[in-house]
PDB file of C-alpha atoms and ligand atoms in Angstrom:
ATOM      1  CA  UNK A   1      69.322 107.530 181.468  1.00 97.00           C
ATOM      2  CA  UNK A   2      69.653 108.575 185.156  1.00 98.00           C
ATOM      3  CA  UNK A   3      66.578 108.432 188.085  1.00 98.00           C
ATOM      4  CA  UNK A   4      65.688 109.425 191.283  1.00 99.00           C
ATOM      5  CA  UNK A   5      63.349 107.927 192.971  1.00 98.00           C
ATOM      6  CA  UNK A   6      61.506 110.055 195.148  1.00 98.00           C
ATOM      7  CA  UNK A   7      58.966 109.258 198.126  1.00 98.00           C
ATOM      8  CA  UNK A   8      58.307 108.826 201.901  1.00 98.00           C
ATOM      9  CA  UNK A   9      59.388 106.396 203.986  1.00 98.00           C
ATOM     10  CA  UNK A  10      57.396 103.074 202.887  1.00 98.00           C
ATOM     11  CA  UNK A  11      55.933 104.486 199.498  1.00 98.00           C
ATOM     12  CA  UNK A  12      57.896 101.980 197.779  1.00 98.00           C
ATOM     13  CA  UNK A  13      60.955 102.939 196.620  1.00 98.00           C
ATOM     14  CA  UNK A  14      62.757  99.817 197.121  1.00 97.00           C
ATOM     15  CA  UNK A  15      59.949  97.388 195.887  1.00 96.00           C
ATOM     16  CA  UNK A  16      59.558  99.548 192.706  1.00 98.00           C
ATOM     17  CA  UNK A  17      63.488 100.006 192.504  1.00 98.00           C
ATOM     18  CA  UNK A  18      63.922  96.408 192.200  1.00 96.00           C
ATOM     19  CA  UNK A  19      61.061  96.363 189.574  1.00 97.00           C
ATOM     20  CA  UNK A  20      62.880  99.476 187.426  1.00 98.00           C
ATOM     21  CA  UNK A  21      66.683  97.929 187.890  1.00 98.00           C
ATOM     22  CA  UNK A  22      65.027  94.362 186.802  1.00 97.00           C
ATOM     23  CA  UNK A  23      63.564  95.923 183.272  1.00 97.00           C
ATOM     24  CA  UNK A  24      66.228  99.135 182.121  1.00 97.00           C
ATOM     25  CA  UNK A  25      69.332  96.898 183.884  1.00 98.00           C
ATOM     26  CA  UNK A  26      70.337 100.014 185.959  1.00 98.00           C
ATOM     27  CA  UNK A  27      72.151  99.600 189.174  1.00 98.00           C
ATOM     28  CA  UNK A  28      69.712 100.221 191.812  1.00 98.00           C
ATOM     29  CA  UNK A  29      71.455 101.871 194.276  1.00 98.00           C
ATOM     30  CA  UNK A  30      69.752 102.558 198.152  1.00 98.00           C
ATOM     31  CA  UNK A  31      71.703 104.454 200.339  1.00 98.00           C
ATOM     32  CA  UNK A  32      69.578 103.119 203.166  1.00 98.00           C
ATOM     33  CA  UNK A  33      70.880  99.652 201.982  1.00 96.00           C
ATOM     34  CA  UNK A  34      74.494 101.066 202.115  1.00 98.00           C
ATOM     35  CA  UNK A  35      74.071 102.386 205.424  1.00 98.00           C
ATOM     36  CA  UNK A  36      72.971  99.489 206.710  1.00 97.00           C
ATOM     37  CA  UNK A  37      75.720  97.255 204.912  1.00 96.00           C
ATOM     38  CA  UNK A  38      78.132  99.503 206.970  1.00 98.00           C
ATOM     39  CA  UNK A  39      75.778  98.830 210.164  1.00 97.00           C
ATOM     40  CA  UNK A  40      76.390  94.889 209.845  1.00 96.00           C
ATOM     41  CA  UNK A  41      80.171  94.702 208.871  1.00 98.00           C
ATOM     42  CA  UNK A  42      80.823  97.168 211.587  1.00 98.00           C
ATOM     43  CA  UNK A  43      82.609  99.636 209.757  1.00 98.00           C
ATOM     44  CA  UNK A  44      83.317 103.017 211.361  1.00 98.00           C
ATOM     45  CA  UNK A  45      80.456 104.676 208.657  1.00 98.00           C
ATOM     46  CA  UNK A  46      78.569 101.924 209.696  1.00 98.00           C
ATOM     47  CA  UNK A  47      78.551 102.855 213.503  1.00 98.00           C
ATOM     48  CA  UNK A  48      78.561 106.601 213.026  1.00 98.00           C
ATOM     49  CA  UNK A  49      75.776 105.661 210.546  1.00 98.00           C
ATOM     50  CA  UNK A  50      73.733 103.951 213.176  1.00 98.00           C
ATOM     51  CA  UNK A  51      73.052 106.858 215.743  1.00 98.00           C
ATOM     52  CA  UNK A  52      71.230 108.667 213.334  1.00 98.00           C
ATOM     53  CA  UNK A  53      69.229 105.749 211.828  1.00 98.00           C
ATOM     54  CA  UNK A  54      68.162 104.133 215.257  1.00 97.00           C
ATOM     55  CA  UNK A  55      66.613 107.631 215.919  1.00 98.00           C
ATOM     56  CA  UNK A  56      64.839 108.032 212.393  1.00 98.00           C
ATOM     57  CA  UNK A  57      66.736 110.713 211.313  1.00 98.00           C
ATOM     58  CA  UNK A  58      68.975 111.535 208.329  1.00 98.00           C
ATOM     59  CA  UNK A  59      72.675 110.933 208.433  1.00 98.00           C
ATOM     60  CA  UNK A  60      74.428 113.554 207.603  1.00 98.00           C
ATOM     61  CA  UNK A  61      75.037 115.493 203.998  1.00 98.00           C
ATOM     62  CA  UNK A  62      78.923 114.666 203.827  1.00 98.00           C
ATOM     63  CA  UNK A  63      79.533 111.400 204.357  1.00 98.00           C
ATOM     64  CA  UNK A  64      76.357 110.445 202.446  1.00 98.00           C
ATOM     65  CA  UNK A  65      77.097 112.587 199.761  1.00 98.00           C
ATOM     66  CA  UNK A  66      80.639 110.997 200.248  1.00 98.00           C
ATOM     67  CA  UNK A  67      79.660 107.541 200.055  1.00 98.00           C
ATOM     68  CA  UNK A  68      77.361 108.086 197.117  1.00 98.00           C
ATOM     69  CA  UNK A  69      79.828 109.985 195.205  1.00 98.00           C
ATOM     70  CA  UNK A  70      81.899 107.106 195.384  1.00 98.00           C
ATOM     71  CA  UNK A  71      79.477 104.849 193.934  1.00 98.00           C
ATOM     72  CA  UNK A  72      78.646 106.383 191.178  1.00 98.00           C
ATOM     73  CA  UNK A  73      82.338 106.564 190.030  1.00 98.00           C
ATOM     74  CA  UNK A  74      82.267 102.752 189.543  1.00 98.00           C
ATOM     75  CA  UNK A  75      82.136 101.421 185.722  1.00 98.00           C
ATOM     76  CA  UNK A  76      78.764  99.933 185.957  1.00 98.00           C
ATOM     77  CA  UNK A  77      77.036 103.479 186.744  1.00 98.00           C
ATOM     78  CA  UNK A  78      78.112 104.705 183.061  1.00 96.00           C
ATOM     79  CA  UNK A  79      75.382 103.706 181.500  1.00 96.00           C
ATOM     80  CA  UNK A  80      72.662 105.066 184.045  1.00 98.00           C
ATOM     81  CA  UNK A  81      71.792 104.823 187.193  1.00 98.00           C
ATOM     82  CA  UNK A  82      68.596 103.988 189.858  1.00 98.00           C
ATOM     83  CA  UNK A  83      69.099 106.223 193.123  1.00 98.00           C
ATOM     84  CA  UNK A  84      66.486 104.954 195.797  1.00 98.00           C
ATOM     85  CA  UNK A  85      66.584 107.691 198.568  1.00 98.00           C
ATOM     86  CA  UNK A  86      69.047 110.191 197.741  1.00 98.00           C
ATOM     87  CA  UNK A  87      69.204 113.253 197.788  1.00 99.00           C
ATOM     88  CA  UNK A  88      66.806 113.821 201.097  1.00 98.00           C
ATOM     89  CA  UNK A  89      68.337 117.180 201.190  1.00 98.00           C
ATOM     90  CA  UNK A  90      68.524 120.094 199.026  1.00 98.00           C
ATOM     91  CA  UNK A  91      71.965 120.373 200.005  1.00 98.00           C
ATOM     92  CA  UNK A  92      72.531 116.369 198.696  1.00 99.00           C
ATOM     93  CA  UNK A  93      70.768 117.325 195.750  1.00 98.00           C
ATOM     94  CA  UNK A  94      72.752 120.231 194.597  1.00 98.00           C
ATOM     95  CA  UNK A  95      75.867 117.170 195.492  1.00 98.00           C
ATOM     96  CA  UNK A  96      74.051 114.927 193.008  1.00 98.00           C
ATOM     97  CA  UNK A  97      74.345 118.135 190.197  1.00 98.00           C
ATOM     98  CA  UNK A  98      78.043 118.382 190.681  1.00 97.00           C
ATOM     99  CA  UNK A  99      78.395 114.770 189.915  1.00 96.00           C
ATOM    100  CA  UNK A 100      75.738 113.994 187.273  1.00 97.00           C
ATOM    101  CA  UNK A 101      72.165 115.214 185.685  1.00 97.00           C
ATOM    102  CA  UNK A 102      69.273 113.778 186.579  1.00 98.00           C
ATOM    103  CA  UNK A 103      67.046 113.030 183.340  1.00 98.00           C
ATOM    104  CA  UNK A 104      64.055 112.200 185.858  1.00 98.00           C
ATOM    105  CA  UNK A 105      62.376 112.272 189.221  1.00 98.00           C
ATOM    106  CA  UNK A 106      59.745 109.762 189.893  1.00 98.00           C
ATOM    107  CA  UNK A 107      58.268 111.203 192.628  1.00 98.00           C
ATOM    108  CA  UNK A 108      56.253 107.777 194.554  1.00 98.00           C
ATOM    109  CA  UNK A 109      53.292 109.641 196.354  1.00 98.00           C
ATOM    110  CA  UNK A 110      51.167 107.611 199.256  1.00 98.00           C
ATOM    111  CA  UNK A 111      48.908 109.717 202.091  1.00 98.00           C
ATOM    112  CA  UNK A 112      51.139 109.591 204.608  1.00 97.00           C
ATOM    113  CA  UNK A 113      48.497 108.248 207.299  1.00 96.00           C
ATOM    114  CA  UNK A 114      49.062 104.870 205.131  1.00 97.00           C
ATOM    115  CA  UNK A 115      52.800 104.435 205.437  1.00 98.00           C
ATOM    116  CA  UNK A 116      52.811 103.389 209.478  1.00 97.00           C
ATOM    117  CA  UNK A 117      51.189 100.188 208.637  1.00 97.00           C
ATOM    118  CA  UNK A 118      52.992  99.617 205.382  1.00 97.00           C
ATOM    119  CA  UNK A 119      56.331  99.623 207.127  1.00 98.00           C
ATOM    120  CA  UNK A 120      55.478  97.906 210.803  1.00 97.00           C
ATOM    121  CA  UNK A 121      54.309  95.351 208.730  1.00 97.00           C
ATOM    122  CA  UNK A 122      57.115  94.925 206.493  1.00 97.00           C
ATOM    123  CA  UNK A 123      59.472  91.894 206.755  1.00 97.00           C
ATOM    124  CA  UNK A 124      63.083  91.840 204.736  1.00 97.00           C
ATOM    125  CA  UNK A 125      64.860  89.065 203.146  1.00 96.00           C
ATOM    126  CA  UNK A 126      68.271  89.029 204.531  1.00 93.00           C
ATOM    127  CA  UNK A 127      69.650  87.308 201.476  1.00 94.00           C
ATOM    128  CA  UNK A 128      68.022  89.202 198.488  1.00 92.00           C
ATOM    129  CA  UNK A 129      67.134  92.235 200.579  1.00 91.00           C
ATOM    130  CA  UNK A 130      63.399  91.864 198.880  1.00 92.00           C
ATOM    131  CA  UNK A 131      60.697  93.939 200.829  1.00 94.00           C
ATOM    132  CA  UNK A 132      57.653  91.978 201.493  1.00 95.00           C
ATOM    133  CA  UNK A 133      54.120  92.725 204.251  1.00 96.00           C
ATOM    134  CA  UNK A 134      52.619  90.477 206.489  1.00 97.00           C
ATOM    135  CA  UNK A 135      49.283  91.378 205.254  1.00 96.00           C
ATOM    136  CA  UNK A 136      50.615  88.648 201.703  1.00 94.00           C
ATOM    137  CA  UNK A 137      52.771  87.061 203.546  1.00 97.00           C
ATOM    138  CA  UNK A 138      51.329  86.176 206.902  1.00 97.00           C
ATOM    139  CA  UNK A 139      53.429  85.291 209.414  1.00 95.00           C
ATOM    140  CA  UNK A 140      56.130  83.433 207.154  1.00 97.00           C
ATOM    141  CA  UNK A 141      59.776  83.572 208.145  1.00 97.00           C
ATOM    142  CA  UNK A 142      61.201  82.717 204.334  1.00 97.00           C
ATOM    143  CA  UNK A 143      61.728  84.533 201.874  1.00 97.00           C
ATOM    144  CA  UNK A 144      58.919  83.704 199.140  1.00 96.00           C
ATOM    145  CA  UNK A 145      61.489  84.558 196.421  1.00 94.00           C
ATOM    146  CA  UNK A 146      64.781  82.976 197.257  1.00 97.00           C
ATOM    147  CA  UNK A 147      64.158  81.496 200.464  1.00 97.00           C
ATOM    148  CA  UNK A 148      66.328  83.372 202.495  1.00 98.00           C
ATOM    149  CA  UNK A 149      65.636  84.516 206.250  1.00 98.00           C
ATOM    150  CA  UNK A 150      62.655  87.436 206.742  1.00 98.00           C
ATOM    151  CA  UNK A 151      63.632  90.129 209.655  1.00 97.00           C
ATOM    152  CA  UNK A 152      62.240  93.258 211.136  1.00 97.00           C
ATOM    153  CA  UNK A 153      64.124  96.092 210.277  1.00 96.00           C
ATOM    154  CA  UNK A 154      65.358  97.922 213.244  1.00 95.00           C
ATOM    155  CA  UNK A 155      63.466 101.251 212.209  1.00 98.00           C
ATOM    156  CA  UNK A 156      60.606  99.803 211.587  1.00 98.00           C
ATOM    157  CA  UNK A 157      59.119 100.386 214.846  1.00 97.00           C
ATOM    158  CA  UNK A 158      56.372 102.176 215.594  1.00 97.00           C
ATOM    159  CA  UNK A 159      58.280 105.358 217.345  1.00 98.00           C
ATOM    160  CA  UNK A 160      61.151 105.600 214.507  1.00 98.00           C
ATOM    161  CA  UNK A 161      58.907 105.429 212.288  1.00 98.00           C
ATOM    162  CA  UNK A 162      56.841 108.192 213.732  1.00 98.00           C
ATOM    163  CA  UNK A 163      60.051 110.003 213.552  1.00 98.00           C
ATOM    164  CA  UNK A 164      61.156 109.244 209.909  1.00 98.00           C
ATOM    165  CA  UNK A 165      57.884 111.065 208.535  1.00 98.00           C
ATOM    166  CA  UNK A 166      58.167 113.926 210.623  1.00 98.00           C
ATOM    167  CA  UNK A 167      61.809 114.435 209.253  1.00 98.00           C
ATOM    168  CA  UNK A 168      60.487 113.402 205.466  1.00 98.00           C
ATOM    169  CA  UNK A 169      58.159 116.766 205.940  1.00 98.00           C
ATOM    170  CA  UNK A 170      60.820 118.918 207.656  1.00 98.00           C
ATOM    171  CA  UNK A 171      63.891 118.170 205.391  1.00 98.00           C
ATOM    172  CA  UNK A 172      62.692 115.889 202.194  1.00 98.00           C
ATOM    173  CA  UNK A 173      59.051 116.952 200.743  1.00 98.00           C
ATOM    174  CA  UNK A 174      60.859 120.388 199.921  1.00 98.00           C
ATOM    175  CA  UNK A 175      62.353 118.256 197.162  1.00 98.00           C
ATOM    176  CA  UNK A 176      58.942 117.620 195.054  1.00 98.00           C
ATOM    177  CA  UNK A 177      59.175 121.429 194.572  1.00 98.00           C
ATOM    178  CA  UNK A 178      62.612 121.432 193.697  1.00 98.00           C
ATOM    179  CA  UNK A 179      62.669 119.223 190.838  1.00 98.00           C
ATOM    180  CA  UNK A 180      59.061 120.549 189.606  1.00 98.00           C
ATOM    181  CA  UNK A 181      60.871 123.641 189.063  1.00 98.00           C
ATOM    182  CA  UNK A 182      63.700 121.951 187.267  1.00 98.00           C
ATOM    183  CA  UNK A 183      61.109 120.475 184.964  1.00 98.00           C
ATOM    184  CA  UNK A 184      62.259 116.544 185.847  1.00 98.00           C
ATOM    185  CA  UNK A 185      59.806 115.806 188.453  1.00 98.00           C
ATOM    186  CA  UNK A 186      56.810 113.061 187.594  1.00 98.00           C
ATOM    187  CA  UNK A 187      54.277 112.129 190.028  1.00 98.00           C
ATOM    188  CA  UNK A 188      53.007 108.257 190.839  1.00 98.00           C
ATOM    189  CA  UNK A 189      50.471 107.409 192.139  1.00 98.00           C
ATOM    190  CA  UNK A 190      51.760 105.137 194.952  1.00 98.00           C
ATOM    191  CA  UNK A 191      48.790 104.555 196.880  1.00 98.00           C
ATOM    192  CA  UNK A 192      47.455 101.374 194.173  1.00 98.00           C
ATOM    193  CA  UNK A 193      48.897  97.587 193.926  1.00 97.00           C
ATOM    194  CA  UNK A 194      52.219  97.603 193.260  1.00 97.00           C
ATOM    195  CA  UNK A 195      51.913  95.945 189.479  1.00 98.00           C
ATOM    196  CA  UNK A 196      49.767  99.133 188.948  1.00 98.00           C
ATOM    197  CA  UNK A 197      52.423 101.191 190.373  1.00 98.00           C
ATOM    198  CA  UNK A 198      54.901  99.689 188.088  1.00 98.00           C
ATOM    199  CA  UNK A 199      53.095 100.152 185.067  1.00 98.00           C
ATOM    200  CA  UNK A 200      52.499 103.941 185.812  1.00 98.00           C
ATOM    201  CA  UNK A 201      56.434 103.888 186.248  1.00 98.00           C
ATOM    202  CA  UNK A 202      57.287 102.158 182.924  1.00 98.00           C
ATOM    203  CA  UNK A 203      54.603 104.910 180.875  1.00 98.00           C
ATOM    204  CA  UNK A 204      56.495 107.641 183.019  1.00 98.00           C
ATOM    205  CA  UNK A 205      59.547 106.325 181.566  1.00 98.00           C
ATOM    206  CA  UNK A 206      58.456 105.465 178.071  1.00 97.00           C
ATOM    207  CA  UNK A 207      57.191 109.189 177.552  1.00 96.00           C
ATOM    208  CA  UNK A 208      60.259 111.064 178.448  1.00 93.00           C
TER     209      UNK A 208
HETATM  210  P1  AP5 B   1      65.727 104.148 203.745  1.00 87.33           P
HETATM  211  O1  AP5 B   1      66.019 102.638 203.891  1.00 87.33           O
HETATM  212  O2  AP5 B   1      65.893 104.739 202.254  1.00 87.33           O
HETATM  213  O3  AP5 B   1      64.178 104.191 204.341  1.00 87.33           O
HETATM  214  P2  AP5 B   1      62.865 105.279 203.993  1.00 87.33           P
HETATM  215  O4  AP5 B   1      63.347 106.162 203.348  1.00 87.33           O
HETATM  216  O5  AP5 B   1      62.620 105.423 205.355  1.00 87.33           O
HETATM  217  O6  AP5 B   1      61.822 104.311 202.828  1.00 87.33           O
HETATM  218  P3  AP5 B   1      61.936 102.347 203.470  1.00 87.33           P
HETATM  219  O7  AP5 B   1      63.080 101.777 203.030  1.00 87.33           O
HETATM  220  O8  AP5 B   1      61.871 102.098 204.894  1.00 87.33           O
HETATM  221  O9  AP5 B   1      60.716 102.394 202.082  1.00 87.33           O
HETATM  222  P4  AP5 B   1      60.293 102.188 200.966  1.00 87.33           P
HETATM  223  O10 AP5 B   1      60.102 103.285 200.179  1.00 87.33           O
HETATM  224  O11 AP5 B   1      62.063 101.405 200.389  1.00 87.33           O
HETATM  225  O12 AP5 B   1      59.668 101.422 200.790  1.00 87.33           O
HETATM  226  P5  AP5 B   1      59.375  99.243 200.154  1.00 87.33           P
HETATM  227  O13 AP5 B   1      59.204  99.179 198.853  1.00 87.33           O
HETATM  228  O14 AP5 B   1      60.146  98.834 201.314  1.00 87.33           O
HETATM  229  O15 AP5 B   1      66.459 104.837 204.794  1.00 87.33           O
HETATM  230  C1  AP5 B   1      66.942 104.153 206.270  1.00 87.33           C
HETATM  231  C2  AP5 B   1      67.535 105.590 207.015  1.00 87.33           C
HETATM  232  O16 AP5 B   1      68.597 105.331 206.253  1.00 87.33           O
HETATM  233  C3  AP5 B   1      66.785 106.957 207.181  1.00 87.33           C
HETATM  234  O17 AP5 B   1      66.011 106.929 207.858  1.00 87.33           O
HETATM  235  C4  AP5 B   1      68.615 107.565 207.298  1.00 87.33           C
HETATM  236  O18 AP5 B   1      68.535 107.194 208.488  1.00 87.33           O
HETATM  237  C5  AP5 B   1      69.256 107.073 206.381  1.00 87.33           C
HETATM  238  N1  AP5 B   1      68.925 107.435 205.099  1.00 87.33           N
HETATM  239  C6  AP5 B   1      68.720 106.909 204.102  1.00 87.33           C
HETATM  240  N2  AP5 B   1      69.366 107.815 202.536  1.00 87.33           N
HETATM  241  C7  AP5 B   1      69.622 109.051 203.377  1.00 87.33           C
HETATM  242  C8  AP5 B   1      69.873 109.804 202.874  1.00 87.33           C
HETATM  243  N3  AP5 B   1      70.045 110.258 201.612  1.00 87.33           N
HETATM  244  N4  AP5 B   1      70.815 110.965 203.522  1.00 87.33           N
HETATM  245  C9  AP5 B   1      70.981 111.200 204.805  1.00 87.33           C
HETATM  246  N5  AP5 B   1      70.563 110.066 205.319  1.00 87.33           N
HETATM  247  C10 AP5 B   1      69.655 108.687 204.798  1.00 87.33           C
HETATM  248  O19 AP5 B   1      58.138  99.289 200.841  1.00 87.33           O
HETATM  249  C11 AP5 B   1      57.268  99.271 202.406  1.00 87.33           C
HETATM  250  C12 AP5 B   1      56.592  98.334 202.645  1.00 87.33           C
HETATM  251  O20 AP5 B   1      55.494  98.115 202.007  1.00 87.33           O
HETATM  252  C13 AP5 B   1      56.594  96.998 202.572  1.00 87.33           C
HETATM  253  O21 AP5 B   1      55.987  96.155 203.334  1.00 87.33           O
HETATM  254  C14 AP5 B   1      56.189  97.132 201.024  1.00 87.33           C
HETATM  255  O22 AP5 B   1      55.941  95.154 200.560  1.00 87.33           O
HETATM  256  C15 AP5 B   1      54.994  97.641 201.011  1.00 87.33           C
HETATM  257  N6  AP5 B   1      54.316  98.248 199.443  1.00 87.33           N
HETATM  258  C16 AP5 B   1      55.569  98.277 198.730  1.00 87.33           C
HETATM  259  N7  AP5 B   1      54.614  99.048 197.653  1.00 87.33           N
HETATM  260  C17 AP5 B   1      53.066  98.693 198.358  1.00 87.33           C
HETATM  261  C18 AP5 B   1      51.876  99.350 197.199  1.00 87.33           C
HETATM  262  N8  AP5 B   1      52.020  99.329 195.906  1.00 87.33           N
HETATM  263  N9  AP5 B   1      50.731  98.816 198.192  1.00 87.33           N
HETATM  264  C19 AP5 B   1      51.424  98.191 199.414  1.00 87.33           C
HETATM  265  N10 AP5 B   1      52.241  97.769 199.681  1.00 87.33           N
HETATM  266  C20 AP5 B   1      53.348  98.336 199.737  1.00 87.33           C
HETATM  267 MG1   MG B   2      63.960 101.294 200.768  1.00 87.33          MG
END
């Protein structure tokens, strides 16, 4: 099954992707994680991506599409994949259509006004990549799941989050209508507890 996770910054794409990927044995492909890995390794792609990510803007379509095409060509994607954070523009959606058919687009819907708090309170694990929130882990410095070191993402400050939310509205939200017209969109209420959101995701996938 080829799944796309759509949703504003902080809507819970990464959190749900990790649960879906485990349960359905699908490779979790997060373009944000791929860019951040390139930034850490200081590759030419990482150096370029950083100039956009630090401002909360989208990286250029061509480099993003190339990176995804290469990833989807690998053997582990042969029986399906889970895309998290791609596509984010109509052009990217069209580029994806050239490579693979999308079976379902899960739109994780959370009122935008709730996302600033989710993102500025997020803590990510350096080792396993899992995201947490200070509301549940307090000022812990180690990952509750694997013991790795927790860090705050460089783009999770208030100013950059605001710009990411604006970019979502201007450049990505139109994909909801785009995929609705293609008959593959399923809305999931993301404004519930993580387990409840996942239960809804499971229900949608079961009824496909
Ligand atoms: P990316 O890394 O994809 O960031 P994003 O879309 O802004 O989304 P986030 O990862 O911030 O949020 P999420 O939805 O994964 O939420 P999470 O589960 O972590 O992209 C970063 C940047 O890379 C972009 O700005 C852009 O520059 C570039 N980029 C990436 N893809 C691109 C593309 N296709 N084209 C061009 N550029 C691209 O949860 C967030 C917080 O909420 C956590 O603290 C979590 O614990 C908490 N939480 C999760 N679920 C719940 C819940 N149900 N209730 C309460 N809290 C919850
Ligand atoms: Mg994410």
